[in-house]
PDB file of C-alpha atoms in Angstrom:
ATOM      1  CA  MET S1298     -71.705  30.249   0.127  1.00 60.00           C
ATOM      2  CA  ARG S1299     -68.420  29.445   1.803  1.00 78.00           C
ATOM      3  CA  MET S1300     -69.041  29.405   5.534  1.00 84.00           C
ATOM      4  CA  MET S1301     -66.520  30.897   7.925  1.00 95.00           C
ATOM      5  CA  ILE S1302     -66.588  31.609  11.638  1.00 97.00           C
ATOM      6  CA  ARG S1303     -64.184  33.975  13.331  1.00 97.00           C
ATOM      7  CA  ARG S1304     -63.943  34.186  17.087  1.00 98.00           C
ATOM      8  CA  VAL S1305     -62.956  37.501  18.651  1.00 98.00           C
ATOM      9  CA  LYS S1306     -61.794  37.325  22.256  1.00 97.00           C
ATOM     10  CA  ASN S1307     -62.928  40.449  24.053  1.00 95.00           C
ATOM     11  CA  ARG S1308     -60.131  41.907  26.153  1.00 89.00           C
ATOM     12  CA  PHE S1309     -62.386  43.622  28.670  1.00 77.00           C
ATOM     13  CA  PHE S1310     -64.419  41.172  30.773  1.00 81.00           C
ATOM     14  CA  SER S1311     -63.409  38.184  28.668  1.00 87.00           C
ATOM     15  CA  SER S1312     -66.132  36.835  26.402  1.00 94.00           C
ATOM     16  CA  ASN S1313     -66.379  35.582  22.839  1.00 98.00           C
ATOM     17  CA  THR S1314     -67.845  37.513  19.939  1.00 98.00           C
ATOM     18  CA  TYR S1315     -68.409  35.530  16.756  1.00 98.00           C
ATOM     19  CA  LEU S1316     -68.486  36.744  13.171  1.00 98.00           C
ATOM     20  CA  LEU S1317     -70.483  34.458  10.876  1.00 98.00           C
ATOM     21  CA  ILE S1318     -69.095  35.116   7.419  1.00 98.00           C
ATOM     22  CA  ASN S1319     -70.212  34.502   3.857  1.00 96.00           C
ATOM     23  CA  ASP S1320     -66.867  34.522   2.093  1.00 93.00           C
ATOM     24  CA  ALA S1321     -68.522  34.957  -1.320  1.00 93.00           C
ATOM     25  CA  ASP S1322     -69.625  38.531  -0.639  1.00 94.00           C
ATOM     26  CA  ASN S1323     -67.873  39.293   2.691  1.00 96.00           C
ATOM     27  CA  THR S1324     -71.130  39.854   4.545  1.00 97.00           C
ATOM     28  CA  CYS S1325     -71.309  38.837   8.185  1.00 98.00           C
ATOM     29  CA  ILE S1326     -73.553  38.502  11.208  1.00 98.00           C
ATOM     30  CA  ILE S1327     -72.213  39.705  14.556  1.00 98.00           C
ATOM     31  CA  VAL S1328     -73.080  37.336  17.410  1.00 98.00           C
ATOM     32  CA  ASP S1329     -72.761  38.693  20.974  1.00 98.00           C
ATOM     33  CA  PRO S1330     -70.751  41.918  20.632  1.00 97.00           C
ATOM     34  CA  GLY S1331     -68.999  42.179  23.987  1.00 93.00           C
ATOM     35  CA  LEU S1332     -67.342  45.123  25.708  1.00 91.00           C
ATOM     36  CA  ASP S1333     -64.344  45.386  23.376  1.00 93.00           C
ATOM     37  CA  GLU S1334     -65.503  47.249  20.255  1.00 94.00           C
ATOM     38  CA  GLU S1335     -61.948  48.057  19.210  1.00 96.00           C
ATOM     39  CA  THR S1336     -60.818  44.429  18.856  1.00 97.00           C
ATOM     40  CA  ILE S1337     -64.098  43.312  17.275  1.00 97.00           C
ATOM     41  CA  ASP S1338     -64.098  46.142  14.743  1.00 98.00           C
ATOM     42  CA  LYS S1339     -60.432  45.590  13.924  1.00 98.00           C
ATOM     43  CA  GLU S1340     -61.340  42.033  12.872  1.00 97.00           C
ATOM     44  CA  ILE S1341     -64.259  43.286  10.784  1.00 98.00           C
ATOM     45  CA  GLU S1342     -62.150  45.904   9.012  1.00 97.00           C
ATOM     46  CA  ALA S1343     -59.129  43.628   8.507  1.00 97.00           C
ATOM     47  CA  ASN S1344     -61.327  41.179   6.603  1.00 95.00           C
ATOM     48  CA  ASN S1345     -63.310  43.858   4.714  1.00 97.00           C
ATOM     49  CA  LEU S1346     -66.568  42.553   6.149  1.00 98.00           C
ATOM     50  CA  LEU S1347     -69.988  44.137   5.837  1.00 98.00           C
ATOM     51  CA  PRO S1348     -72.115  43.432   8.943  1.00 98.00           C
ATOM     52  CA  LEU S1349     -75.779  42.771   8.158  1.00 98.00           C
ATOM     53  CA  ALA S1350     -77.192  42.254  11.661  1.00 98.00           C
ATOM     54  CA  ILE S1351     -76.450  41.682  15.339  1.00 98.00           C
ATOM     55  CA  VAL S1352     -77.912  38.623  17.068  1.00 98.00           C
ATOM     56  CA  CYS S1353     -77.438  38.145  20.816  1.00 98.00           C
ATOM     57  CA  THR S1354     -77.753  34.863  22.689  1.00 98.00           C
ATOM     58  CA  HIS S1355     -78.942  36.708  25.812  1.00 96.00           C
ATOM     59  CA  GLY S1356     -79.076  40.120  27.425  1.00 93.00           C
ATOM     60  CA  HIS S1357     -76.053  40.312  29.742  1.00 90.00           C
ATOM     61  CA  PHE S1358     -73.610  43.181  29.266  1.00 85.00           C
ATOM     62  CA  ASP S1359     -70.680  41.008  28.153  1.00 89.00           C
ATOM     63  CA  HIS S1360     -72.802  39.819  25.215  1.00 94.00           C
ATOM     64  CA  THR S1361     -74.591  43.061  24.285  1.00 94.00           C
ATOM     65  CA  GLY S1362     -72.177  45.757  25.459  1.00 91.00           C
ATOM     66  CA  THR S1363     -71.263  47.226  22.077  1.00 95.00           C
ATOM     67  CA  VAL S1364     -74.518  46.737  20.157  1.00 97.00           C
ATOM     68  CA  SER S1365     -75.016  50.517  19.939  1.00 95.00           C
ATOM     69  CA  TYR S1366     -71.499  51.055  18.615  1.00 97.00           C
ATOM     70  CA  PHE S1367     -71.941  48.608  15.739  1.00 98.00           C
ATOM     71  CA  LYS S1368     -75.468  49.785  14.935  1.00 97.00           C
ATOM     72  CA  ASN S1369     -74.223  53.368  14.720  1.00 95.00           C
ATOM     73  CA  LYS S1370     -71.186  52.537  12.617  1.00 96.00           C
ATOM     74  CA  TYR S1371     -72.785  50.090  10.187  1.00 97.00           C
ATOM     75  CA  ASN S1372     -75.868  51.823   8.869  1.00 93.00           C
ATOM     76  CA  ASN S1373     -78.157  51.064  11.824  1.00 95.00           C
ATOM     77  CA  ILE S1374     -78.077  47.299  11.216  1.00 98.00           C
ATOM     78  CA  PRO S1375     -80.890  45.392  12.968  1.00 98.00           C
ATOM     79  CA  TYR S1376     -80.434  43.968  16.443  1.00 98.00           C
ATOM     80  CA  TYR S1377     -82.172  40.733  17.492  1.00 98.00           C
ATOM     81  CA  ILE S1378     -82.676  39.361  21.004  1.00 98.00           C
ATOM     82  CA  HIS S1379     -85.320  37.190  22.669  1.00 98.00           C
ATOM     83  CA  GLU S1380     -88.246  39.101  24.130  1.00 97.00           C
ATOM     84  CA  ALA S1381     -87.784  37.418  27.530  1.00 97.00           C
ATOM     85  CA  ASP S1382     -84.405  39.172  27.871  1.00 95.00           C
ATOM     86  CA  LEU S1383     -85.574  42.642  26.859  1.00 94.00           C
ATOM     87  CA  LYS S1384     -85.619  43.909  30.458  1.00 91.00           C
ATOM     88  CA  ILE S1385     -82.181  42.473  31.252  1.00 89.00           C
ATOM     89  CA  SER S1386     -80.730  43.936  28.056  1.00 84.00           C
ATOM     90  CA  GLN S1387     -81.969  47.371  29.089  1.00 86.00           C
ATOM     91  CA  SER S1388     -80.537  46.996  32.606  1.00 81.00           C
ATOM     92  CA  VAL S1389     -76.919  46.291  31.703  1.00 78.00           C
ATOM     93  CA  ASN S1390     -75.551  49.303  33.569  1.00 75.00           C
ATOM     94  CA  PHE S1391     -77.166  47.994  36.770  1.00 76.00           C
ATOM     95  CA  PHE S1392     -75.379  44.663  36.234  1.00 74.00           C
ATOM     96  CA  LEU S1393     -72.096  46.474  35.618  1.00 74.00           C
ATOM     97  CA  LYS S1394     -72.492  48.145  39.013  1.00 74.00           C
ATOM     98  CA  LEU S1395     -73.178  44.765  40.621  1.00 73.00           C
ATOM     99  CA  THR S1396     -69.873  43.470  39.288  1.00 73.00           C
ATOM    100  CA  LYS S1397     -68.079  46.705  40.257  1.00 73.00           C
ATOM    101  CA  ILE S1398     -67.013  47.395  36.666  1.00 75.00           C
ATOM    102  CA  GLU S1399     -66.372  51.090  36.041  1.00 76.00           C
ATOM    103  CA  LYS S1400     -67.976  51.305  32.619  1.00 79.00           C
ATOM    104  CA  TRP S1401     -71.173  52.720  31.159  1.00 75.00           C
ATOM    105  CA  ILE S1402     -73.037  51.226  28.185  1.00 80.00           C
ATOM    106  CA  ASP S1403     -75.179  53.095  25.691  1.00 84.00           C
ATOM    107  CA  THR S1404     -78.036  50.590  25.612  1.00 88.00           C
ATOM    108  CA  ALA S1405     -79.650  49.868  22.261  1.00 91.00           C
ATOM    109  CA  THR S1406     -83.329  49.166  21.658  1.00 94.00           C
ATOM    110  CA  PRO S1407     -83.812  45.850  19.828  1.00 96.00           C
ATOM    111  CA  ASP S1408     -85.206  46.126  16.311  1.00 97.00           C
ATOM    112  CA  PHE S1409     -86.691  42.631  16.469  1.00 97.00           C
ATOM    113  CA  LEU S1410     -87.732  40.584  19.491  1.00 97.00           C
ATOM    114  CA  LEU S1411     -87.487  36.816  19.081  1.00 97.00           C
ATOM    115  CA  LYS S1412     -90.504  34.990  20.457  1.00 96.00           C
ATOM    116  CA  GLY S1413     -91.368  31.548  21.730  1.00 95.00           C
ATOM    117  CA  LYS S1414     -89.267  28.388  21.608  1.00 97.00           C
ATOM    118  CA  LYS S1415     -87.998  28.652  18.029  1.00 97.00           C
ATOM    119  CA  GLU S1416     -87.631  31.276  15.329  1.00 97.00           C
ATOM    120  CA  ASN S1417     -86.000  31.186  11.924  1.00 98.00           C
ATOM    121  CA  LEU S1418     -84.067  34.207  10.682  1.00 98.00           C
ATOM    122  CA  LYS S1419     -83.140  34.728   7.045  1.00 97.00           C
ATOM    123  CA  ILE S1420     -80.725  37.640   6.830  1.00 97.00           C
ATOM    124  CA  GLY S1421     -79.037  38.070   3.463  1.00 95.00           C
ATOM    125  CA  SER S1422     -77.640  34.633   2.616  1.00 94.00           C
ATOM    126  CA  PHE S1423     -77.668  33.539   6.274  1.00 97.00           C
ATOM    127  CA  ASP S1424     -80.266  31.072   7.530  1.00 97.00           C
ATOM    128  CA  LEU S1425     -80.306  30.912  11.334  1.00 98.00           C
ATOM    129  CA  ASP S1426     -82.499  28.892  13.668  1.00 98.00           C
ATOM    130  CA  ILE S1427     -82.874  30.408  17.136  1.00 98.00           C
ATOM    131  CA  TYR S1428     -83.915  28.176  20.037  1.00 98.00           C
ATOM    132  CA  ASN S1429     -84.869  29.439  23.495  1.00 98.00           C
ATOM    133  CA  PHE S1430     -83.322  27.390  26.317  1.00 98.00           C
ATOM    134  CA  PRO S1431     -84.101  29.307  29.537  1.00 97.00           C
ATOM    135  CA  GLY S1432     -82.181  29.070  32.770  1.00 95.00           C
ATOM    136  CA  HIS S1433     -79.069  31.219  32.622  1.00 94.00           C
ATOM    137  CA  THR S1434     -81.559  33.939  31.727  1.00 94.00           C
ATOM    138  CA  GLU S1435     -85.186  33.509  30.750  1.00 96.00           C
ATOM    139  CA  GLY S1436     -84.431  34.557  27.179  1.00 97.00           C
ATOM    140  CA  SER S1437     -81.171  32.636  26.696  1.00 97.00           C
ATOM    141  CA  CYS S1438     -80.958  31.179  23.203  1.00 98.00           C
ATOM    142  CA  ILE S1439     -78.865  28.863  21.105  1.00 98.00           C
ATOM    143  CA  ILE S1440     -78.216  30.141  17.595  1.00 98.00           C
ATOM    144  CA  LYS S1441     -77.864  27.325  15.072  1.00 98.00           C
ATOM    145  CA  TRP S1442     -76.089  27.961  11.784  1.00 98.00           C
ATOM    146  CA  GLU S1443     -75.575  24.815   9.739  1.00 96.00           C
ATOM    147  CA  ASN S1444     -73.951  22.359  12.199  1.00 97.00           C
ATOM    148  CA  ASN S1445     -72.748  25.072  14.561  1.00 98.00           C
ATOM    149  CA  LEU S1446     -74.345  26.050  17.866  1.00 98.00           C
ATOM    150  CA  PHE S1447     -73.632  29.429  19.441  1.00 98.00           C
ATOM    151  CA  SER S1448     -74.564  28.729  23.039  1.00 98.00           C
ATOM    152  CA  GLY S1449     -73.941  31.953  24.947  1.00 97.00           C
ATOM    153  CA  ASP S1450     -73.675  31.030  28.633  1.00 95.00           C
ATOM    154  CA  ILE S1451     -75.931  27.963  28.496  1.00 96.00           C
ATOM    155  CA  ILE S1452     -73.168  25.400  28.017  1.00 96.00           C
ATOM    156  CA  TYR S1453     -69.356  25.458  27.853  1.00 96.00           C
ATOM    157  CA  LYS S1454     -66.572  23.100  26.863  1.00 97.00           C
ATOM    158  CA  LYS S1455     -65.399  23.140  30.482  1.00 94.00           C
ATOM    159  CA  GLY S1456     -67.196  24.008  33.691  1.00 91.00           C
ATOM    160  CA  LEU S1457     -70.568  25.678  34.218  1.00 87.00           C
ATOM    161  CA  GLY S1458     -72.064  29.064  33.492  1.00 74.00           C
ATOM    162  CA  LEU S1459     -73.650  29.505  36.900  1.00 66.00           C
ATOM    163  CA  ASP S1460     -73.559  32.991  38.396  1.00 67.00           C
ATOM    164  CA  SER S1461     -75.406  34.999  41.010  1.00 66.00           C
ATOM    165  CA  PHE S1462     -77.046  37.467  38.628  1.00 72.00           C
ATOM    166  CA  PRO S1463     -80.750  38.106  39.190  1.00 72.00           C
ATOM    167  CA  GLY S1464     -82.894  36.078  36.829  1.00 77.00           C
ATOM    168  CA  GLU S1465     -80.876  32.871  36.750  1.00 88.00           C
ATOM    169  CA  ASN S1466     -82.934  29.754  37.411  1.00 92.00           C
ATOM    170  CA  LYS S1467     -80.730  26.744  38.103  1.00 91.00           C
ATOM    171  CA  ALA S1468     -83.589  24.222  37.776  1.00 92.00           C
ATOM    172  CA  LYS S1469     -84.548  25.586  34.355  1.00 94.00           C
ATOM    173  CA  LEU S1470     -80.908  25.648  33.229  1.00 94.00           C
ATOM    174  CA  LYS S1471     -80.436  22.019  34.211  1.00 95.00           C
ATOM    175  CA  LYS S1472     -83.622  21.052  32.325  1.00 96.00           C
ATOM    176  CA  SER S1473     -82.508  23.035  29.264  1.00 97.00           C
ATOM    177  CA  ILE S1474     -79.075  21.391  29.116  1.00 96.00           C
ATOM    178  CA  ILE S1475     -80.595  17.911  29.394  1.00 96.00           C
ATOM    179  CA  GLU S1476     -83.024  18.817  26.593  1.00 97.00           C
ATOM    180  CA  LEU S1477     -80.387  20.219  24.266  1.00 96.00           C
ATOM    181  CA  PHE S1478     -78.265  17.061  24.494  1.00 97.00           C
ATOM    182  CA  ASP S1479     -81.267  15.140  23.171  1.00 96.00           C
ATOM    183  CA  PHE S1480     -82.370  17.806  20.702  1.00 97.00           C
ATOM    184  CA  PHE S1481     -79.146  18.575  18.809  1.00 98.00           C
ATOM    185  CA  SER S1482     -76.720  16.217  17.114  1.00 98.00           C
ATOM    186  CA  LEU S1483     -73.754  15.261  19.262  1.00 97.00           C
ATOM    187  CA  LYS S1484     -71.675  16.018  16.143  1.00 98.00           C
ATOM    188  CA  ASP S1485     -72.691  19.689  16.229  1.00 98.00           C
ATOM    189  CA  MET S1486     -69.906  22.092  17.172  1.00 98.00           C
ATOM    190  CA  VAL S1487     -70.605  24.313  20.193  1.00 98.00           C
ATOM    191  CA  PHE S1488     -69.214  27.862  20.201  1.00 98.00           C
ATOM    192  CA  PRO S1489     -69.725  29.129  23.773  1.00 98.00           C
ATOM    193  CA  GLY S1490     -69.786  32.651  25.131  1.00 96.00           C
ATOM    194  CA  HIS S1491     -66.592  31.973  27.074  1.00 95.00           C
ATOM    195  CA  GLY S1492     -63.780  29.531  26.361  1.00 95.00           C
ATOM    196  CA  ASP S1493     -63.066  27.251  23.442  1.00 97.00           C
ATOM    197  CA  ALA S1494     -65.331  25.465  20.965  1.00 98.00           C
ATOM    198  CA  GLU S1495     -65.990  21.730  21.209  1.00 98.00           C
ATOM    199  CA  TYR S1496     -68.271  19.064  19.751  1.00 98.00           C
ATOM    200  CA  LEU S1497     -71.453  18.657  21.770  1.00 98.00           C
ATOM    201  CA  GLY S1498     -70.797  14.935  22.211  1.00 98.00           C
ATOM    202  CA  LEU S1499     -67.341  15.568  23.652  1.00 98.00           C
ATOM    203  CA  ILE S1500     -68.737  18.149  26.057  1.00 98.00           C
ATOM    204  CA  LYS S1501     -71.243  15.558  27.248  1.00 96.00           C
ATOM    205  CA  GLU S1502     -68.463  12.980  27.601  1.00 96.00           C
ATOM    206  CA  ASN S1503     -65.660  15.095  29.073  1.00 97.00           C
ATOM    207  CA  ASN S1504     -67.132  18.006  31.039  1.00 97.00           C
ATOM    208  CA  SER S1505     -67.072  16.381  34.468  1.00 95.00           C
ATOM    209  CA  GLU S1506     -68.330  19.465  36.314  1.00 94.00           C
ATOM    210  CA  LEU S1507     -71.340  19.627  33.998  1.00 94.00           C
ATOM    211  CA  ALA S1508     -72.000  15.906  34.388  1.00 94.00           C
ATOM    212  CA  ALA S1509     -71.978  16.219  38.180  1.00 92.00           C
ATOM    213  CA  TYR S1510     -74.384  19.171  37.969  1.00 90.00           C
ATOM    214  CA  LEU S1511     -76.835  17.261  35.767  1.00 91.00           C
ATOM    215  CA  ASN S1512     -76.719  14.171  37.980  1.00 88.00           C
TER     216      ASN S1512
END
């Protein structure tokens, strides 16, 4: 399998969607389909990709907003999210109102709920390890594929993912970030829900706002 990762920048409420691609058969996994189905689907079609599943790092609308669209278009592909974020994922229209965004989401029911601290998913030729690191939301997860970490809103190259949404626990988030620096290799590449990718070690070394938060 030749591994490829394509980032799609959502135009509406900026967030990153990632396509994990097996170039041998053009299958892919959709990670965090945001609110911009047109741009995401254009990337899928331009590369003749066949989506096999949708995996979300957490339940906020800018990471789950177009799950229903891609399930409906691509043969009802399965949708995975951690069980601790089920309620949040079903309340996305409430969160949209909180942020004064004039949009309505057709919420999808997850096909599989991830449980506990770690789960392994084998989907087609893809082998994903899913780790729960609560704080941003209770069900926030890091998706590990080879040496790549898809971190949602847990950790960024620059700055912090703190917000005022219900359910965020700053003490748990701080504990989770400290744990993940010890748990993963500093040579792993982090692909965050917003902003650019960076090696975990360089985030630890250069993200001054994060360092101040942890200290």
